[in-house]
């Protein structure tokens, strides 16, 4: 598990994409979602119309549990609510319990992660992820 953190434009998303491509080329399954998209998927599943027949229902929880690598990009850009924080904790914790690989990227500092997502979530990340801080200027402004 990896946590890429640092200021905007230091290559966090680029590294996530490179890792995803390398694993996809080797036949592994990868789910790449921004934190916003992931929380939206949980919300859509939670509040779906359960009265409508569904031929094949694969929930976001099934994907979280079965995918080889989950990449959560831009942690901190989602609309932060008690439900979104709970959903993100579920993802992190569930993947740790299942010994599945996860990569998270964020512009948040470690102390901000602890404040926004709780000490419980930060403890899971700091104890089970390799924390990699990226430094430097915004690469997008130098091309």
PDB file of C-alpha atoms in Angstrom:
ATOM      1  CA  UNK A   1       0.000   0.000   0.000  1.00  0.00           C
ATOM      2  CA  UNK A   2       1.205   3.450  -0.884  1.00  0.00           C
ATOM      3  CA  UNK A   3       0.209   6.961   0.132  1.00  0.00           C
ATOM      4  CA  UNK A   4       1.520   9.661  -2.197  1.00  0.00           C
ATOM      5  CA  UNK A   5       1.160  13.084  -0.623  1.00  0.00           C
ATOM      6  CA  UNK A   6       2.485  16.524  -1.381  1.00  0.00           C
ATOM      7  CA  UNK A   7       1.633  19.770  -3.051  1.00  0.00           C
ATOM      8  CA  UNK A   8      -0.194  20.172  -6.349  1.00  0.00           C
ATOM      9  CA  UNK A   9       1.639  19.140  -9.493  1.00  0.00           C
ATOM     10  CA  UNK A  10       4.392  17.009  -7.970  1.00  0.00           C
ATOM     11  CA  UNK A  11       3.491  13.857  -9.928  1.00  0.00           C
ATOM     12  CA  UNK A  12       1.245  11.900  -7.565  1.00  0.00           C
ATOM     13  CA  UNK A  13      -1.440  11.125 -10.141  1.00  0.00           C
ATOM     14  CA  UNK A  14       1.199  10.436 -12.794  1.00  0.00           C
ATOM     15  CA  UNK A  15       2.814   7.803 -10.526  1.00  0.00           C
ATOM     16  CA  UNK A  16      -0.597   6.228  -9.861  1.00  0.00           C
ATOM     17  CA  UNK A  17      -1.246   5.968 -13.604  1.00  0.00           C
ATOM     18  CA  UNK A  18       2.194   4.450 -14.270  1.00  0.00           C
ATOM     19  CA  UNK A  19       1.676   1.792 -11.597  1.00  0.00           C
ATOM     20  CA  UNK A  20      -1.838   1.057 -12.898  1.00  0.00           C
ATOM     21  CA  UNK A  21      -0.579   0.580 -16.462  1.00  0.00           C
ATOM     22  CA  UNK A  22       2.262  -1.695 -15.363  1.00  0.00           C
ATOM     23  CA  UNK A  23      -0.142  -3.925 -13.428  1.00  0.00           C
ATOM     24  CA  UNK A  24      -2.793  -3.945 -16.168  1.00  0.00           C
ATOM     25  CA  UNK A  25      -0.089  -4.986 -18.643  1.00  0.00           C
ATOM     26  CA  UNK A  26       0.631  -7.964 -16.370  1.00  0.00           C
ATOM     27  CA  UNK A  27      -3.027  -9.018 -16.228  1.00  0.00           C
ATOM     28  CA  UNK A  28      -4.001  -7.640 -12.826  1.00  0.00           C
ATOM     29  CA  UNK A  29      -7.280  -5.831 -12.240  1.00  0.00           C
ATOM     30  CA  UNK A  30      -7.113  -2.166 -11.272  1.00  0.00           C
ATOM     31  CA  UNK A  31      -9.876   0.204 -10.213  1.00  0.00           C
ATOM     32  CA  UNK A  32      -8.844   3.850 -10.508  1.00  0.00           C
ATOM     33  CA  UNK A  33     -11.228   6.423  -9.039  1.00  0.00           C
ATOM     34  CA  UNK A  34     -10.909   9.850  -7.578  1.00  0.00           C
ATOM     35  CA  UNK A  35     -12.088  10.094  -3.986  1.00  0.00           C
ATOM     36  CA  UNK A  36     -15.011  12.142  -5.290  1.00  0.00           C
ATOM     37  CA  UNK A  37     -16.007   9.427  -7.787  1.00  0.00           C
ATOM     38  CA  UNK A  38     -15.638   6.693  -5.164  1.00  0.00           C
ATOM     39  CA  UNK A  39     -17.848   8.506  -2.662  1.00  0.00           C
ATOM     40  CA  UNK A  40     -20.382   9.250  -5.417  1.00  0.00           C
ATOM     41  CA  UNK A  41     -20.463   5.545  -6.343  1.00  0.00           C
ATOM     42  CA  UNK A  42     -21.142   4.586  -2.722  1.00  0.00           C
ATOM     43  CA  UNK A  43     -23.877   7.223  -2.539  1.00  0.00           C
ATOM     44  CA  UNK A  44     -25.499   6.064  -5.789  1.00  0.00           C
ATOM     45  CA  UNK A  45     -25.469   2.463  -4.625  1.00  0.00           C
ATOM     46  CA  UNK A  46     -26.812   3.339  -1.167  1.00  0.00           C
ATOM     47  CA  UNK A  47     -29.693   5.450  -2.504  1.00  0.00           C
ATOM     48  CA  UNK A  48     -30.519   3.455  -5.670  1.00  0.00           C
ATOM     49  CA  UNK A  49     -34.106   2.521  -6.508  1.00  0.00           C
ATOM     50  CA  UNK A  50     -34.295  -0.945  -4.975  1.00  0.00           C
ATOM     51  CA  UNK A  51     -37.751  -1.589  -6.435  1.00  0.00           C
ATOM     52  CA  UNK A  52     -36.406  -1.745 -10.014  1.00  0.00           C
ATOM     53  CA  UNK A  53     -35.280  -5.178 -11.212  1.00  0.00           C
ATOM     54  CA  UNK A  54     -31.585  -5.498 -11.889  1.00  0.00           C
ATOM     55  CA  UNK A  55     -30.242  -8.314 -14.047  1.00  0.00           C
ATOM     56  CA  UNK A  56     -26.730  -8.183 -12.718  1.00  0.00           C
ATOM     57  CA  UNK A  57     -25.957  -6.189  -9.614  1.00  0.00           C
ATOM     58  CA  UNK A  58     -22.319  -5.667  -8.822  1.00  0.00           C
ATOM     59  CA  UNK A  59     -21.961  -3.305  -5.939  1.00  0.00           C
ATOM     60  CA  UNK A  60     -19.135  -0.917  -5.243  1.00  0.00           C
ATOM     61  CA  UNK A  61     -18.460  -3.039  -2.148  1.00  0.00           C
ATOM     62  CA  UNK A  62     -17.889  -6.090  -4.383  1.00  0.00           C
ATOM     63  CA  UNK A  63     -15.399  -4.148  -6.490  1.00  0.00           C
ATOM     64  CA  UNK A  64     -13.599  -2.858  -3.403  1.00  0.00           C
ATOM     65  CA  UNK A  65     -13.200  -6.398  -2.094  1.00  0.00           C
ATOM     66  CA  UNK A  66     -12.260  -8.167  -5.330  1.00  0.00           C
ATOM     67  CA  UNK A  67     -10.104  -5.832  -7.401  1.00  0.00           C
ATOM     68  CA  UNK A  68      -6.345  -6.475  -7.252  1.00  0.00           C
ATOM     69  CA  UNK A  69      -5.397  -2.801  -6.899  1.00  0.00           C
ATOM     70  CA  UNK A  70      -7.603   0.090  -5.831  1.00  0.00           C
ATOM     71  CA  UNK A  71      -6.296   3.568  -6.562  1.00  0.00           C
ATOM     72  CA  UNK A  72      -8.001   6.429  -4.726  1.00  0.00           C
ATOM     73  CA  UNK A  73      -6.781   9.629  -6.344  1.00  0.00           C
ATOM     74  CA  UNK A  74      -7.136  13.143  -4.924  1.00  0.00           C
ATOM     75  CA  UNK A  75      -8.219  12.230  -1.405  1.00  0.00           C
ATOM     76  CA  UNK A  76      -9.612  15.408   0.097  1.00  0.00           C
ATOM     77  CA  UNK A  77     -11.445  16.650  -2.998  1.00  0.00           C
ATOM     78  CA  UNK A  78     -14.666  14.792  -2.195  1.00  0.00           C
ATOM     79  CA  UNK A  79     -17.541  16.491  -0.382  1.00  0.00           C
ATOM     80  CA  UNK A  80     -16.725  15.569   3.204  1.00  0.00           C
ATOM     81  CA  UNK A  81     -19.681  14.204   5.148  1.00  0.00           C
ATOM     82  CA  UNK A  82     -20.035  11.606   7.872  1.00  0.00           C
ATOM     83  CA  UNK A  83     -21.078   9.114   5.159  1.00  0.00           C
ATOM     84  CA  UNK A  84     -18.176   9.871   2.826  1.00  0.00           C
ATOM     85  CA  UNK A  85     -15.650   9.602   5.668  1.00  0.00           C
ATOM     86  CA  UNK A  86     -17.256   6.321   6.721  1.00  0.00           C
ATOM     87  CA  UNK A  87     -17.174   4.978   3.147  1.00  0.00           C
ATOM     88  CA  UNK A  88     -13.506   5.866   2.737  1.00  0.00           C
ATOM     89  CA  UNK A  89     -12.661   4.250   6.073  1.00  0.00           C
ATOM     90  CA  UNK A  90     -14.545   1.133   4.945  1.00  0.00           C
ATOM     91  CA  UNK A  91     -12.446   0.995   1.741  1.00  0.00           C
ATOM     92  CA  UNK A  92      -9.133   1.421   3.532  1.00  0.00           C
ATOM     93  CA  UNK A  93      -9.950  -0.952   6.369  1.00  0.00           C
ATOM     94  CA  UNK A  94     -11.575  -3.640   4.224  1.00  0.00           C
ATOM     95  CA  UNK A  95      -8.649  -3.741   1.811  1.00  0.00           C
ATOM     96  CA  UNK A  96      -6.180  -4.023   4.697  1.00  0.00           C
ATOM     97  CA  UNK A  97      -8.170  -6.907   6.198  1.00  0.00           C
ATOM     98  CA  UNK A  98      -8.306  -8.664   2.813  1.00  0.00           C
ATOM     99  CA  UNK A  99      -4.607  -7.949   2.197  1.00  0.00           C
ATOM    100  CA  UNK A 100      -5.417  -6.184  -1.066  1.00  0.00           C
ATOM    101  CA  UNK A 101      -3.192  -3.443  -2.481  1.00  0.00           C
ATOM    102  CA  UNK A 102      -4.331   0.183  -2.348  1.00  0.00           C
ATOM    103  CA  UNK A 103      -2.732   3.424  -3.469  1.00  0.00           C
ATOM    104  CA  UNK A 104      -3.980   6.787  -2.244  1.00  0.00           C
ATOM    105  CA  UNK A 105      -2.851  10.174  -3.527  1.00  0.00           C
ATOM    106  CA  UNK A 106      -3.620  13.469  -1.821  1.00  0.00           C
ATOM    107  CA  UNK A 107      -2.580  17.086  -1.534  1.00  0.00           C
ATOM    108  CA  UNK A 108      -3.383  16.908   2.183  1.00  0.00           C
ATOM    109  CA  UNK A 109      -0.650  16.815   4.795  1.00  0.00           C
ATOM    110  CA  UNK A 110      -0.530  13.920   7.244  1.00  0.00           C
ATOM    111  CA  UNK A 111      -1.961  16.126  10.019  1.00  0.00           C
ATOM    112  CA  UNK A 112      -4.817  17.207   7.726  1.00  0.00           C
ATOM    113  CA  UNK A 113      -5.633  13.570   6.940  1.00  0.00           C
ATOM    114  CA  UNK A 114      -5.813  12.866  10.671  1.00  0.00           C
ATOM    115  CA  UNK A 115      -8.135  15.836  11.280  1.00  0.00           C
ATOM    116  CA  UNK A 116     -10.455  15.324   8.315  1.00  0.00           C
ATOM    117  CA  UNK A 117     -10.731  11.514   8.396  1.00  0.00           C
ATOM    118  CA  UNK A 118     -10.182  10.767  12.095  1.00  0.00           C
ATOM    119  CA  UNK A 119      -7.309   9.281  14.034  1.00  0.00           C
ATOM    120  CA  UNK A 120      -8.721   5.822  13.331  1.00  0.00           C
ATOM    121  CA  UNK A 121      -8.333   6.218   9.563  1.00  0.00           C
ATOM    122  CA  UNK A 122      -4.931   7.866   9.918  1.00  0.00           C
ATOM    123  CA  UNK A 123      -3.770   5.018  12.157  1.00  0.00           C
ATOM    124  CA  UNK A 124      -4.763   2.461   9.496  1.00  0.00           C
ATOM    125  CA  UNK A 125      -2.933   4.389   6.788  1.00  0.00           C
ATOM    126  CA  UNK A 126       0.218   5.186   8.756  1.00  0.00           C
ATOM    127  CA  UNK A 127       0.465   1.623  10.053  1.00  0.00           C
ATOM    128  CA  UNK A 128      -0.204  -0.185   6.767  1.00  0.00           C
ATOM    129  CA  UNK A 129       0.967   2.120   3.968  1.00  0.00           C
ATOM    130  CA  UNK A 130       4.332   3.301   2.792  1.00  0.00           C
ATOM    131  CA  UNK A 131       4.099   7.092   3.131  1.00  0.00           C
ATOM    132  CA  UNK A 132       5.800   8.892   0.242  1.00  0.00           C
ATOM    133  CA  UNK A 133       5.958  12.681   0.269  1.00  0.00           C
ATOM    134  CA  UNK A 134       6.626  14.291  -3.112  1.00  0.00           C
ATOM    135  CA  UNK A 135       8.438  17.630  -3.199  1.00  0.00           C
ATOM    136  CA  UNK A 136       9.076  20.201  -5.864  1.00  0.00           C
ATOM    137  CA  UNK A 137       7.471  22.810  -8.058  1.00  0.00           C
ATOM    138  CA  UNK A 138       4.190  22.303  -9.897  1.00  0.00           C
ATOM    139  CA  UNK A 139       5.336  20.305 -12.952  1.00  0.00           C
ATOM    140  CA  UNK A 140       2.314  21.444 -14.945  1.00  0.00           C
ATOM    141  CA  UNK A 141       3.585  25.016 -14.831  1.00  0.00           C
ATOM    142  CA  UNK A 142       7.014  24.062 -16.206  1.00  0.00           C
ATOM    143  CA  UNK A 143       5.998  22.403 -19.491  1.00  0.00           C
TER     144      UNK A 143
END
